[in-house]
mmCIF file of C-alpha atoms and ligand atoms in Angstrom:
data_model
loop_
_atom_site.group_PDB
_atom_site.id
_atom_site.type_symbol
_atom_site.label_atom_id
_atom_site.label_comp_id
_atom_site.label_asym_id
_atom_site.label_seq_id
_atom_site.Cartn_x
_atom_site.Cartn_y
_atom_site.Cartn_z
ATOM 1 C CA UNK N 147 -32.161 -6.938 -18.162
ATOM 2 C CA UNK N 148 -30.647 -6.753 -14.661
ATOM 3 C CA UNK N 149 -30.687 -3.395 -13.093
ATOM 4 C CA UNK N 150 -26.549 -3.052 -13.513
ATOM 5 C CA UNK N 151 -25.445 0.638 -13.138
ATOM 6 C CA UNK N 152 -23.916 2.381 -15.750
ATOM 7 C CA UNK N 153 -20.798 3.904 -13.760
ATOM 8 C CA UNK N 154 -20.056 0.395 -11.940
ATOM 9 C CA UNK N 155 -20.140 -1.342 -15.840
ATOM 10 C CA UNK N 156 -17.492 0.372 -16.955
ATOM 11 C CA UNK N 157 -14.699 -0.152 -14.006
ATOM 12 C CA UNK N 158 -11.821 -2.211 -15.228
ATOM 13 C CA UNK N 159 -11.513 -4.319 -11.963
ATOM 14 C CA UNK N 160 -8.212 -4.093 -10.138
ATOM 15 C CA UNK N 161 -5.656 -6.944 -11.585
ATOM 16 C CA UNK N 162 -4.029 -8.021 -8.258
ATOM 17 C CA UNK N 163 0.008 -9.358 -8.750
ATOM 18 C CA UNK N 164 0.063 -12.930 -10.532
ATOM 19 C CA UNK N 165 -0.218 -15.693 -7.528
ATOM 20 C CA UNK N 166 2.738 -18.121 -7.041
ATOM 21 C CA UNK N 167 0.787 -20.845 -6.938
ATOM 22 C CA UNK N 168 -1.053 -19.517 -10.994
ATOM 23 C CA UNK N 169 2.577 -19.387 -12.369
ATOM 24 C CA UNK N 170 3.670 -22.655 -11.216
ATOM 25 C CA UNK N 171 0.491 -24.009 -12.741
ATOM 26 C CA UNK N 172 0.166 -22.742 -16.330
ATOM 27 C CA UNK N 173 4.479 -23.368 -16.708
ATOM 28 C CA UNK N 174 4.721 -25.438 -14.568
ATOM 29 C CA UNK N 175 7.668 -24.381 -12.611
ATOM 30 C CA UNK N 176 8.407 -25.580 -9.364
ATOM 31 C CA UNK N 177 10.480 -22.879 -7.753
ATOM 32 C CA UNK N 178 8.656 -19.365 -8.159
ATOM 33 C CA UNK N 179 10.087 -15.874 -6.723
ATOM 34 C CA UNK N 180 7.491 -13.552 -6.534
ATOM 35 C CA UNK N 181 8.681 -10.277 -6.142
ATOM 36 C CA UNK N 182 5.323 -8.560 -7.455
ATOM 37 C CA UNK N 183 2.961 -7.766 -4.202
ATOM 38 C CA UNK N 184 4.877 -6.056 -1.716
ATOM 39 C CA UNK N 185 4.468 -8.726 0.511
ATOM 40 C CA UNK N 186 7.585 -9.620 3.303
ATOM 41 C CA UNK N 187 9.795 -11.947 2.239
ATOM 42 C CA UNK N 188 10.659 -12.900 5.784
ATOM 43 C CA UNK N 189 7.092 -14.326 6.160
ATOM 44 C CA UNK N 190 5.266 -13.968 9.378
ATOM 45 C CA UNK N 191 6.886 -13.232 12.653
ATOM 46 C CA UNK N 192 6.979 -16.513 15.046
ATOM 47 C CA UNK N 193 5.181 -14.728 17.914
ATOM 48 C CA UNK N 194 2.342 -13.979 15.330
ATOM 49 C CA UNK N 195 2.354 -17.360 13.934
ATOM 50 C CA UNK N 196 1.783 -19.155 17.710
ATOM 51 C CA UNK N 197 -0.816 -16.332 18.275
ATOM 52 C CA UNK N 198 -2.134 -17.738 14.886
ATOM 53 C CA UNK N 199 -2.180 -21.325 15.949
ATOM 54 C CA UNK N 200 -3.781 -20.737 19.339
ATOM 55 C CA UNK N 201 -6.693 -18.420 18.071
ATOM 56 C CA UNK N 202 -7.650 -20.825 15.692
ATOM 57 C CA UNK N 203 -9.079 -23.332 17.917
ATOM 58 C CA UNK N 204 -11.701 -20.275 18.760
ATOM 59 C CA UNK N 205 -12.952 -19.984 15.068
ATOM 60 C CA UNK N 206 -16.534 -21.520 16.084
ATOM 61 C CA UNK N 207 -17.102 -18.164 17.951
ATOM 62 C CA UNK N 208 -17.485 -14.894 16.135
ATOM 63 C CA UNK N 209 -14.634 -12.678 16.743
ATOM 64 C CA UNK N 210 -14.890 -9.461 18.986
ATOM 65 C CA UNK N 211 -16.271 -6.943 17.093
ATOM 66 C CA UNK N 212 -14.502 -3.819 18.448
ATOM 67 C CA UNK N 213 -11.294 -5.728 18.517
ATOM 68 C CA UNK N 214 -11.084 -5.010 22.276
ATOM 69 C CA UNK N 215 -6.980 -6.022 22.741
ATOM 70 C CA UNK N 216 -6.010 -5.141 19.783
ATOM 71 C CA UNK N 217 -7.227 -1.469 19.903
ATOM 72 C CA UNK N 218 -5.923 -1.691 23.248
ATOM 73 C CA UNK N 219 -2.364 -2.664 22.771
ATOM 74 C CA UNK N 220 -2.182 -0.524 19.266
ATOM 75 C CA UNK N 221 -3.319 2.824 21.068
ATOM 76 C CA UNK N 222 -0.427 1.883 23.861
ATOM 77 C CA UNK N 223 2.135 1.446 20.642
ATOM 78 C CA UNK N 224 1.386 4.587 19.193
ATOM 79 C CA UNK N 225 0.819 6.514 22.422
ATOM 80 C CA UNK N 226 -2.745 8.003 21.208
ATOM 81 C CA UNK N 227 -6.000 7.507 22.840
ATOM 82 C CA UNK N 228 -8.158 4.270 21.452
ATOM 83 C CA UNK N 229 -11.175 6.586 20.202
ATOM 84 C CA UNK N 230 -8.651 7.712 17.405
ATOM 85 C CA UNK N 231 -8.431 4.262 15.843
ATOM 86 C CA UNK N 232 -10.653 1.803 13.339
ATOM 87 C CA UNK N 233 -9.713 -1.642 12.315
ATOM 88 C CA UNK N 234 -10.356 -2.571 9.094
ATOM 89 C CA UNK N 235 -10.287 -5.806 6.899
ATOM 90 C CA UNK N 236 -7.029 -4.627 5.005
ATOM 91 C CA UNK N 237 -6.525 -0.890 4.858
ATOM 92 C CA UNK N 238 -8.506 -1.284 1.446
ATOM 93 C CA UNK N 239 -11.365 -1.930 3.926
ATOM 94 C CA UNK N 240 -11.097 2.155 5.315
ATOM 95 C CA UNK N 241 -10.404 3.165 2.134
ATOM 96 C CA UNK N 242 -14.065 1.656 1.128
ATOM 97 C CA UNK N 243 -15.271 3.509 4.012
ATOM 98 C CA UNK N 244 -14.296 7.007 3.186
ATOM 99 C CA UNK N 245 -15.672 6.277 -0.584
ATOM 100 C CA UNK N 246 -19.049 5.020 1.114
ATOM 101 C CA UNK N 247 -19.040 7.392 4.166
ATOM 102 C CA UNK N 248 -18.444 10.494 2.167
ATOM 103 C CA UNK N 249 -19.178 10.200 -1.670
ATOM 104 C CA UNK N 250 -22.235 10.325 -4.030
ATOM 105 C CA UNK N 251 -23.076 10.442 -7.269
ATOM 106 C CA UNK N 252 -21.518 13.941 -9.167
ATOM 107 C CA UNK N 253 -18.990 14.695 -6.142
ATOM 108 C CA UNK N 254 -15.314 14.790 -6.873
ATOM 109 C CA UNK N 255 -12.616 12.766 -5.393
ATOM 110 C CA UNK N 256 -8.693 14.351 -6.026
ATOM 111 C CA UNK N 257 -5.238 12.327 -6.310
ATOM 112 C CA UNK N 258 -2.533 11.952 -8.371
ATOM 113 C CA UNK N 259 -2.022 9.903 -11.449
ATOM 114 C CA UNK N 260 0.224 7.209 -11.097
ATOM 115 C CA UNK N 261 -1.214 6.022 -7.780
ATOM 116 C CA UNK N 262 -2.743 3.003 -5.789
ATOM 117 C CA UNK N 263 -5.412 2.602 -8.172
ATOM 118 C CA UNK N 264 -8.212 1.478 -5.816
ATOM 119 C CA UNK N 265 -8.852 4.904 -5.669
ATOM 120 C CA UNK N 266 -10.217 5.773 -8.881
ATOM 121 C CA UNK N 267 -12.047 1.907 -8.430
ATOM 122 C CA UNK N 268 -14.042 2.989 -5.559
ATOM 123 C CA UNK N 269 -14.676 6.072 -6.333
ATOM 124 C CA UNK N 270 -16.093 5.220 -9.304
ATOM 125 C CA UNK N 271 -18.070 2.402 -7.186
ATOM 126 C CA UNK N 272 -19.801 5.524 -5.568
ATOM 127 C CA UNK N 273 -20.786 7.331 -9.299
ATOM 128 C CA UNK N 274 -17.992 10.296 -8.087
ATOM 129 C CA UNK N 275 -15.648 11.753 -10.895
ATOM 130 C CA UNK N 276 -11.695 11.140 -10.196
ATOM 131 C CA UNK N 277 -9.161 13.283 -10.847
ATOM 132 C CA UNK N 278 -5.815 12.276 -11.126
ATOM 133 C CA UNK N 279 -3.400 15.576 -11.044
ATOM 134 C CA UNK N 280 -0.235 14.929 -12.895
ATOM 135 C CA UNK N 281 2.675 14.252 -10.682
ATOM 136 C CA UNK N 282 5.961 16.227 -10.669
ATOM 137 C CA UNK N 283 9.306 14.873 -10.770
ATOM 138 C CA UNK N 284 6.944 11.221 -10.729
ATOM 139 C CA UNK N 285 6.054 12.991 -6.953
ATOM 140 C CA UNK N 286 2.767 14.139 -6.266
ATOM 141 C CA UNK N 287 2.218 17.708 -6.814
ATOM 142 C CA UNK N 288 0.151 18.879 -3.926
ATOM 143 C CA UNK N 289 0.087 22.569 -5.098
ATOM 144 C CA UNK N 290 -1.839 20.963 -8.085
ATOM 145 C CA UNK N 291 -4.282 18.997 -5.850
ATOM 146 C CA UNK N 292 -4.810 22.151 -3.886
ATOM 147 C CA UNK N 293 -5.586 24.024 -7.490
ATOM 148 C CA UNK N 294 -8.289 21.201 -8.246
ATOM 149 C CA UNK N 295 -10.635 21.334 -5.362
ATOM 150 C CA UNK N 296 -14.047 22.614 -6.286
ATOM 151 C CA UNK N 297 -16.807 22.872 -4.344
ATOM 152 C CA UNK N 298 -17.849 19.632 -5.158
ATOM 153 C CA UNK N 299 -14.475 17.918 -4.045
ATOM 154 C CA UNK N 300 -15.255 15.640 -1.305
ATOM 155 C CA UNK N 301 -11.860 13.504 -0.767
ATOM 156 C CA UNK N 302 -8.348 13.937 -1.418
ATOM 157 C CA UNK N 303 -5.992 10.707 -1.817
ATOM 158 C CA UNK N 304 -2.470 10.700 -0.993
ATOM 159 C CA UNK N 305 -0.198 7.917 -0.785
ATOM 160 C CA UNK N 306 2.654 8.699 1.495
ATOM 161 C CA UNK N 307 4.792 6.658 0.312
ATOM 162 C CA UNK N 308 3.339 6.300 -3.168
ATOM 163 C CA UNK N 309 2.929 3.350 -4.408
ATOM 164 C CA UNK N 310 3.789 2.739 -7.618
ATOM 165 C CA UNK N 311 6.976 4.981 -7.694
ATOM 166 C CA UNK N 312 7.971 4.881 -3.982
ATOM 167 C CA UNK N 313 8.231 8.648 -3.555
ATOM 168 C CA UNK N 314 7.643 10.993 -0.758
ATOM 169 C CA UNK N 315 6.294 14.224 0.239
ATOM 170 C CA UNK N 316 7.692 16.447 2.516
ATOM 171 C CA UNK N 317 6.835 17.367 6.095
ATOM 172 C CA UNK N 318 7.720 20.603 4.962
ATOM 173 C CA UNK N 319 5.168 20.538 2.243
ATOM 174 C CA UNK N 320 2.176 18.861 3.998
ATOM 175 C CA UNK N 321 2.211 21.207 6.551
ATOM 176 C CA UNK N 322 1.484 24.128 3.995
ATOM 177 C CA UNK N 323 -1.050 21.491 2.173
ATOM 178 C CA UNK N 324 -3.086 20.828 5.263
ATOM 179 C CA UNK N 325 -2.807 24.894 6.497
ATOM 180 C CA UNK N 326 -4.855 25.271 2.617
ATOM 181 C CA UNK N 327 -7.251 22.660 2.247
ATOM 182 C CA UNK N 328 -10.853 23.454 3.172
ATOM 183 C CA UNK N 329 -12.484 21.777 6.054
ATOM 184 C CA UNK N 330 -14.892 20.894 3.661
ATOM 185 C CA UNK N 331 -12.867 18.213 2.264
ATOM 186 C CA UNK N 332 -11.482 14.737 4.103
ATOM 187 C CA UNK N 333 -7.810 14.826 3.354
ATOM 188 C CA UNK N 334 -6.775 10.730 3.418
ATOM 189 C CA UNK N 335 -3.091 10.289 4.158
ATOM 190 C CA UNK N 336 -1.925 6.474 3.118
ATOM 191 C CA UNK N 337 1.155 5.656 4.963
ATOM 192 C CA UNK N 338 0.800 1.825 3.125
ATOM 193 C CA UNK N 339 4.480 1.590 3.571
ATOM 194 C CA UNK N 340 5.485 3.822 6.069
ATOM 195 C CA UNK N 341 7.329 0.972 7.943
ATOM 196 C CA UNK N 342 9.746 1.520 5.677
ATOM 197 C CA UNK N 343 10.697 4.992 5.519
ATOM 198 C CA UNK N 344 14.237 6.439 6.647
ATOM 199 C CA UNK N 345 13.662 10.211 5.239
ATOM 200 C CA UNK N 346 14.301 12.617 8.035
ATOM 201 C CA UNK N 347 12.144 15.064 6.679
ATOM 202 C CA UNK N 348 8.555 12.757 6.507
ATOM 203 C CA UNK N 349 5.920 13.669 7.449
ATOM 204 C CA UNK N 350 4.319 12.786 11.329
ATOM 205 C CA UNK N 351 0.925 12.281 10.336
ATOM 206 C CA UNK N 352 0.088 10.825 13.710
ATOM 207 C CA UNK N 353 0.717 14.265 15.246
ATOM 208 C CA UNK N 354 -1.690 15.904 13.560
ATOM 209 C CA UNK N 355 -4.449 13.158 14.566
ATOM 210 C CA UNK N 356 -3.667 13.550 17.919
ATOM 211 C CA UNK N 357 -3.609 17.126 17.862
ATOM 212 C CA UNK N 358 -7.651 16.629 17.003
ATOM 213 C CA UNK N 359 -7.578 17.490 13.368
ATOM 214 C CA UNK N 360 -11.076 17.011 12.110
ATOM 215 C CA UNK N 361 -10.569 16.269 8.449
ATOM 216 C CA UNK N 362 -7.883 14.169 8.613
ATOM 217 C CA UNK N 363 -7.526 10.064 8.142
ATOM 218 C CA UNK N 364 -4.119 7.999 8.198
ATOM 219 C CA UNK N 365 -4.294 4.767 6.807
ATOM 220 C CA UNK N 366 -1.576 2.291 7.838
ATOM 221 C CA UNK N 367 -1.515 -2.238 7.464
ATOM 222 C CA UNK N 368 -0.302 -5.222 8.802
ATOM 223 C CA UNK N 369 0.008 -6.526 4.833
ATOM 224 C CA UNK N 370 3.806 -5.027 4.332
ATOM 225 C CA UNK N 371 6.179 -4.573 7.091
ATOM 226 C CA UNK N 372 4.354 -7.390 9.572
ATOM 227 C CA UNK N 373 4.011 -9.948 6.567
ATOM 228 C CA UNK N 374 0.162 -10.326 7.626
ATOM 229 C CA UNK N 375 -0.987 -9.786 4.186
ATOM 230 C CA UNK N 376 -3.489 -12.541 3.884
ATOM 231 C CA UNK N 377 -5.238 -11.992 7.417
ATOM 232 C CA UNK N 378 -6.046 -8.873 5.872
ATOM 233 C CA UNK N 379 -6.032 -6.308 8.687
ATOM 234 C CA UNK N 380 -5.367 -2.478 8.726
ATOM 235 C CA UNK N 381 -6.439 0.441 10.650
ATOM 236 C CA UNK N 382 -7.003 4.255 9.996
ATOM 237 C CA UNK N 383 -6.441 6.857 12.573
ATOM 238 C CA UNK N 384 -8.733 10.354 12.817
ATOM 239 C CA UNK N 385 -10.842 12.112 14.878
ATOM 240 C CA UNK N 386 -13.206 10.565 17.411
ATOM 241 C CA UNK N 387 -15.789 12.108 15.757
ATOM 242 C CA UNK N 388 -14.865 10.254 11.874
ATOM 243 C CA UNK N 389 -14.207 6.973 13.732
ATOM 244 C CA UNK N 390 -17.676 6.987 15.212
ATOM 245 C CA UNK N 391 -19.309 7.816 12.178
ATOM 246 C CA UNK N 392 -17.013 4.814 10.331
ATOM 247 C CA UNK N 393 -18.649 2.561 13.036
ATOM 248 C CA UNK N 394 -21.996 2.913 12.418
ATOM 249 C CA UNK N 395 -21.110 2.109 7.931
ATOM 250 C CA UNK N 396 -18.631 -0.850 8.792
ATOM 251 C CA UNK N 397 -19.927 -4.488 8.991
ATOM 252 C CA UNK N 398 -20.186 -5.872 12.807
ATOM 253 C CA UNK N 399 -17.405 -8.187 12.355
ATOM 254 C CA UNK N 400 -15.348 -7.001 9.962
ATOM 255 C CA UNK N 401 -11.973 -8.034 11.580
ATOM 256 C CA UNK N 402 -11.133 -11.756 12.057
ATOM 257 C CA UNK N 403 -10.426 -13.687 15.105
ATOM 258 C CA UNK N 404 -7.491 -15.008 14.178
ATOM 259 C CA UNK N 405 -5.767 -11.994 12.601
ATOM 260 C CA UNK N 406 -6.536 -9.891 15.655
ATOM 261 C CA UNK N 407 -4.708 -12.525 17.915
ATOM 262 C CA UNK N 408 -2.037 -12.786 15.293
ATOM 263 C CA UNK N 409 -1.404 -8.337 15.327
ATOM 264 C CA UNK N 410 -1.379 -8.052 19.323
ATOM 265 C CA UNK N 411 1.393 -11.266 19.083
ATOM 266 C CA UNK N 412 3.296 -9.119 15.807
ATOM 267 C CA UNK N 413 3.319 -5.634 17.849
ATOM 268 C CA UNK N 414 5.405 -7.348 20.211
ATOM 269 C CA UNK N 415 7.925 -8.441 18.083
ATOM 270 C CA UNK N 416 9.936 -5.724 17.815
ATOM 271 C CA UNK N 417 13.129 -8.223 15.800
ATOM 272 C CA UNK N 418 10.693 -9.240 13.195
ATOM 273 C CA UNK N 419 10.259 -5.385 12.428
ATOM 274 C CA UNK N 420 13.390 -4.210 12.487
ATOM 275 C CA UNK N 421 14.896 -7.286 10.580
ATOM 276 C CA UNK N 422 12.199 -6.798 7.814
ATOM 277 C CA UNK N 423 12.882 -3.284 7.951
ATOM 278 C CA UNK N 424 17.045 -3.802 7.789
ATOM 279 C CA UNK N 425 15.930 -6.045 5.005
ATOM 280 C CA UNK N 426 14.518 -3.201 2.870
ATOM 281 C CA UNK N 427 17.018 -0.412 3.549
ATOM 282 C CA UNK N 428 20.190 -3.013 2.301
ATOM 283 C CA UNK N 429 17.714 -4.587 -0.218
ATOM 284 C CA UNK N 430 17.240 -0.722 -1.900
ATOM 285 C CA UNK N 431 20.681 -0.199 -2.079
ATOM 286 C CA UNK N 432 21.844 -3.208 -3.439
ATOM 287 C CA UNK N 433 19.389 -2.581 -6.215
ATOM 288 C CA UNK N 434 20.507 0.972 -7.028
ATOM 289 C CA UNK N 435 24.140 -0.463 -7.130
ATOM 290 C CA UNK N 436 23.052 -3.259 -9.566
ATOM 291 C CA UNK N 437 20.524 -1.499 -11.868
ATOM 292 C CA UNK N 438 23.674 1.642 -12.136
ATOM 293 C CA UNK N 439 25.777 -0.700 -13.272
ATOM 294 C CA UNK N 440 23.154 -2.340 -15.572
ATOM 295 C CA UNK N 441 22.663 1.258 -16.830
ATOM 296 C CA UNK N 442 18.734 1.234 -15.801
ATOM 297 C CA UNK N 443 16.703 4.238 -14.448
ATOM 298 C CA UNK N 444 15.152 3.652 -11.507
ATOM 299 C CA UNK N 445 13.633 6.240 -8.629
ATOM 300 C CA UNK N 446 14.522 6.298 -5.279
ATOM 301 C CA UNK N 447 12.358 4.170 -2.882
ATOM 302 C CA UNK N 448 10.995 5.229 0.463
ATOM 303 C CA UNK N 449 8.923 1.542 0.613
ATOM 304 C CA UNK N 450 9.720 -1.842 -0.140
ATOM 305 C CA UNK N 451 9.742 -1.537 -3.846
ATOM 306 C CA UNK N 452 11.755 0.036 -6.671
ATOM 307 C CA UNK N 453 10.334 1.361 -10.204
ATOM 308 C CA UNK N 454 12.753 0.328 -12.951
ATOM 309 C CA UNK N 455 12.886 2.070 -16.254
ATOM 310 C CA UNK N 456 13.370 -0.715 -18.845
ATOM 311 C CA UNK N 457 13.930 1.618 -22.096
ATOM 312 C CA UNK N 458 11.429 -1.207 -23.741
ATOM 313 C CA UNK N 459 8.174 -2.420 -23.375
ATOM 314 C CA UNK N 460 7.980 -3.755 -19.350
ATOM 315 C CA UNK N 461 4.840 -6.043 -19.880
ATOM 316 C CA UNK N 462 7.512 -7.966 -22.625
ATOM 317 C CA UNK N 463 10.091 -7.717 -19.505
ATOM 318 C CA UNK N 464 7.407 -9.232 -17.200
ATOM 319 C CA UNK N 465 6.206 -11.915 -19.318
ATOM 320 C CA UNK N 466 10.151 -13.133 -19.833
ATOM 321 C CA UNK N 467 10.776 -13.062 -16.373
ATOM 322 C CA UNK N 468 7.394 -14.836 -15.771
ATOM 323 C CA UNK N 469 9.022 -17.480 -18.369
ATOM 324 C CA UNK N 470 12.341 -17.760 -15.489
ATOM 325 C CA UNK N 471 9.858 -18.576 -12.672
ATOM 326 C CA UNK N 472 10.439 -14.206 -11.055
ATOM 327 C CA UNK N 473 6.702 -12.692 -11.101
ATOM 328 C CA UNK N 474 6.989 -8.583 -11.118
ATOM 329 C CA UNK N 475 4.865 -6.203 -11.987
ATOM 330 C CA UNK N 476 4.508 -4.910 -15.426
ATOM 331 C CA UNK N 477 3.510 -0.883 -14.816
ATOM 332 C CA UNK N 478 0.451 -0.506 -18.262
ATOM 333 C CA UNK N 479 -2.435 0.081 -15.713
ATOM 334 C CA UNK N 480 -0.337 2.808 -14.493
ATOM 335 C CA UNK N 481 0.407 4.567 -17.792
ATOM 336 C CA UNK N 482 3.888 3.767 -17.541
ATOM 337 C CA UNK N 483 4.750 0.811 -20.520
ATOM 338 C CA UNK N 484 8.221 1.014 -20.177
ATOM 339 C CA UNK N 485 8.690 0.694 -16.354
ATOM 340 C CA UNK N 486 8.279 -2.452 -14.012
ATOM 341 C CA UNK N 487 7.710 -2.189 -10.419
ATOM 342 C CA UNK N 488 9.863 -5.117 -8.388
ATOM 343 C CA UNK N 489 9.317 -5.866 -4.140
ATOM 344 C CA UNK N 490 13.077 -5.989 -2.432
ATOM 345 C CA UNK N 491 12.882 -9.387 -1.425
ATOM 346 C CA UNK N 492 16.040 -11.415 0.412
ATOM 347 C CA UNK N 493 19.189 -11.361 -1.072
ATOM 348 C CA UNK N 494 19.121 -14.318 -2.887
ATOM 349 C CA UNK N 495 15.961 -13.560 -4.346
ATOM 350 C CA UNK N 496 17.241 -10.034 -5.252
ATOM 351 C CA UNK N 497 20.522 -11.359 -6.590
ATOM 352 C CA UNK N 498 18.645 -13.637 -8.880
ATOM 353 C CA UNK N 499 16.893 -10.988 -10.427
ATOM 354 C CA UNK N 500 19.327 -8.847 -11.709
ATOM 355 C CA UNK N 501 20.509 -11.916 -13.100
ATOM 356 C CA UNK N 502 17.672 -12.179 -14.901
ATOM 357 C CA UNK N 503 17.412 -8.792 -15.655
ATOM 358 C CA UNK N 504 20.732 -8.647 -17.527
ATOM 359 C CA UNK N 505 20.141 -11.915 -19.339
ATOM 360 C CA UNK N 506 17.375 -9.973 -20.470
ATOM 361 C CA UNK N 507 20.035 -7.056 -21.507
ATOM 362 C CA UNK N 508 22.269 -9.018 -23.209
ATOM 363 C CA UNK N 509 19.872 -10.766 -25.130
ATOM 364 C CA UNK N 510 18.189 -7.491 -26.407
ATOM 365 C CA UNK N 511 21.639 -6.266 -27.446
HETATM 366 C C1 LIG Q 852 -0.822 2.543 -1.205
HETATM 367 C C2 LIG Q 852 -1.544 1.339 -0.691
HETATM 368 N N1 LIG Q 852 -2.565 1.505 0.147
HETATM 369 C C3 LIG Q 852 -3.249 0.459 0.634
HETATM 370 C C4 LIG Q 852 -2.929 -0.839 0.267
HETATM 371 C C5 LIG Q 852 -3.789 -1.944 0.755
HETATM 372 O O1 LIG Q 852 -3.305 -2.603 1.833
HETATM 373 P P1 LIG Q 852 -4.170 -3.635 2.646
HETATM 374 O O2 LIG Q 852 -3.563 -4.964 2.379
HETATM 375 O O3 LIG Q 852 -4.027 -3.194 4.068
HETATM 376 O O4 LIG Q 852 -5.599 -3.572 2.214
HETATM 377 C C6 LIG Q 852 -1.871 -1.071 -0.592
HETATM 378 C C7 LIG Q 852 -1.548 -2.428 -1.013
HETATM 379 O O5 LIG Q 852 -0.919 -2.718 -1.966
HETATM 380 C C8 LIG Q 852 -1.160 0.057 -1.100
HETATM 381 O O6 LIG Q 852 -0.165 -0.101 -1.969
#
């Protein structure tokens, strides 16, 4: 009997968005949309594409492992000092850290329900109990996280935007959040999709980082916005102090050549971000036109996604659209059945799903 432990056994791994390339082999359809992943349907920038193409003549030679430019040119963007930032193999990568770095078995780890559910995954990984507080108004309830934390509570997620339901919390109500949480407990801000966000009243996270906040990490990626997705690279910001103590947990190279090349090339392309970002902001509203008119909740979307309320069972919605060649994302690991959660892609893709969303109408009716 191998030595498996008990509290990794019983994980239900994560069930990533169906690839294009899967759907096009068991239905064999040619032209796929996949509007599941939050990926950028404008691709790659050029600039980080000829960065690409360049660095990967240099693949014999291990990259550097304290991404030297990159943490250079990245503390210039954001105007903060380069102690404050870690690099990471996908955000995911820092989120791993904090579960390694700070949990063990019998502490607690507090979030919402109805969240990124790596989470709960690697907390689990660690033998730490989850809680998911119920959300409000499908927005996190804060005041509830701050009415969970025990002695034992060792991290606090919170997705800023969320991801599955695209909602926000105010800068307002983070500043009363932070002013109550014990210093005790690392307070992880996810800002996933912040790239995206027009609210006027969000939060600055990168304020507080700066102004030395000891308990504090922001996570942010190069998988959304910068369409970088499969170089996996992200970075978290804190104190000097939690960055160190990341380096000495984090493997030696656990950025790639080529994707560090390809994010000092992307930070310079300021069109590529604002066209992705114009993108979005038209994409959203187009949708909340559409799915009115279709008569179909939905909640309004800080990121590049949209939760629609289908009034039936989504993972039938998801499986006929699978059927059309459109791959979204049903919403059951989420406890929400009826919902699906669709990426704003470019017009034409968008267009073509409501299409297919009110075939889907008509033929119910
Ligand atoms: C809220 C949230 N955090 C983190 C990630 C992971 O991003 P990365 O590709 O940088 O690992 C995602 C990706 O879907 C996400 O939705």
């Amino acid at each position: 009997m191998l030595p498996f432990k008990p509290h990794i056994q019983s994980i239900k791994p994560y069930e990533p968005g169906k690839p294009i390339k899967e759907l096009q082999r068991e239905y064999g359809i040619r032209h796929v949309i996949k509007l599941a992943s939050n990926e950028n349907p404008l691709g790659p920038s050029g600039k980080a594409i000829s960065a690409m193409r360049k660095a990967i003549r240099e693949v014999h030679l291990y990259p550097e492992g304290s991404c030297y430019y990159l943490l250079d040119r990245l503390a210039k963007e954001l105007d903060i000092d380069p102690g404050h930032i870690l690099f990471g193999n996908g955000s995911n990568e820092i989120i791993e850290l904090l579960a390694r770095g700070f949990l063990s078995e019998g502490d607690e780890v507090i979030s919402s329900e109805m969240t990124f559910l790596v989470y709960p995954i690697l907390s689990q990984v660690c033998g730490a109990k989850f809680k998911a507080v119920p959300m409000k108004d499908h927005r996190y309830d804060l005041e509830g996280i701050l009415r969970a934390i025990t002695p034992r509570t060792k991290l606090i997620f919170i997705a800023n935007p969320n991801n599955p339901t695209g909602t926000y919390v105010t800068a307002a109500e983070v500043e009363e959040f932070l002013s109550k949480v014990p210093e005790h407990v690392v307070v992880c801000f996810d800002e996933a999709y912040v790239d995206f966000v027009d609210a006027e009243d969000f939060p600055k996270m990168l304020e507080y980082v700066k102004s030395g906040k000891p308990n504090l990490v922001v996570l942010r990626t190069f998988s959304k916005a910068y369409g970088l997705a499969g170089l996996r690279i992200g970075y978290g910001l804190a104190s000097k102090e939690m960055i160190q103590y990341f380096h000495k947990i984090r493997q030696p190279f656990n950025v790639n050549s080529v994707a560090q090349a390809a994010v000092v090339a992307a930070l310079d392309d300021t069109f590529f971000l604002w066209r992705t970002k114009w993108l979005v902001v038209r994409g959203r509203k187009f949708f909340y036109r559409k799915l009115k008119k279709l008569g179909l909740e939905y909640l309004p979307s800080q990121s590049n996604f949209i939760l629609i309320r289908m009034k039936t069972d989504g993972y039938e919605v998801y499986q006929y659209l699978l059927r059309q060649g459109m791959i979204v994302r049903p919403m059951n690991a989420y406890q929400l059945p009826d919902w699906i959660r669709v990426t704003i892609g470019r017009r034409s893709q968008n267009v073509q799903l409501i299409r297919l969303l009110k075939g889907y109408l008509e033929k119910k009716t």
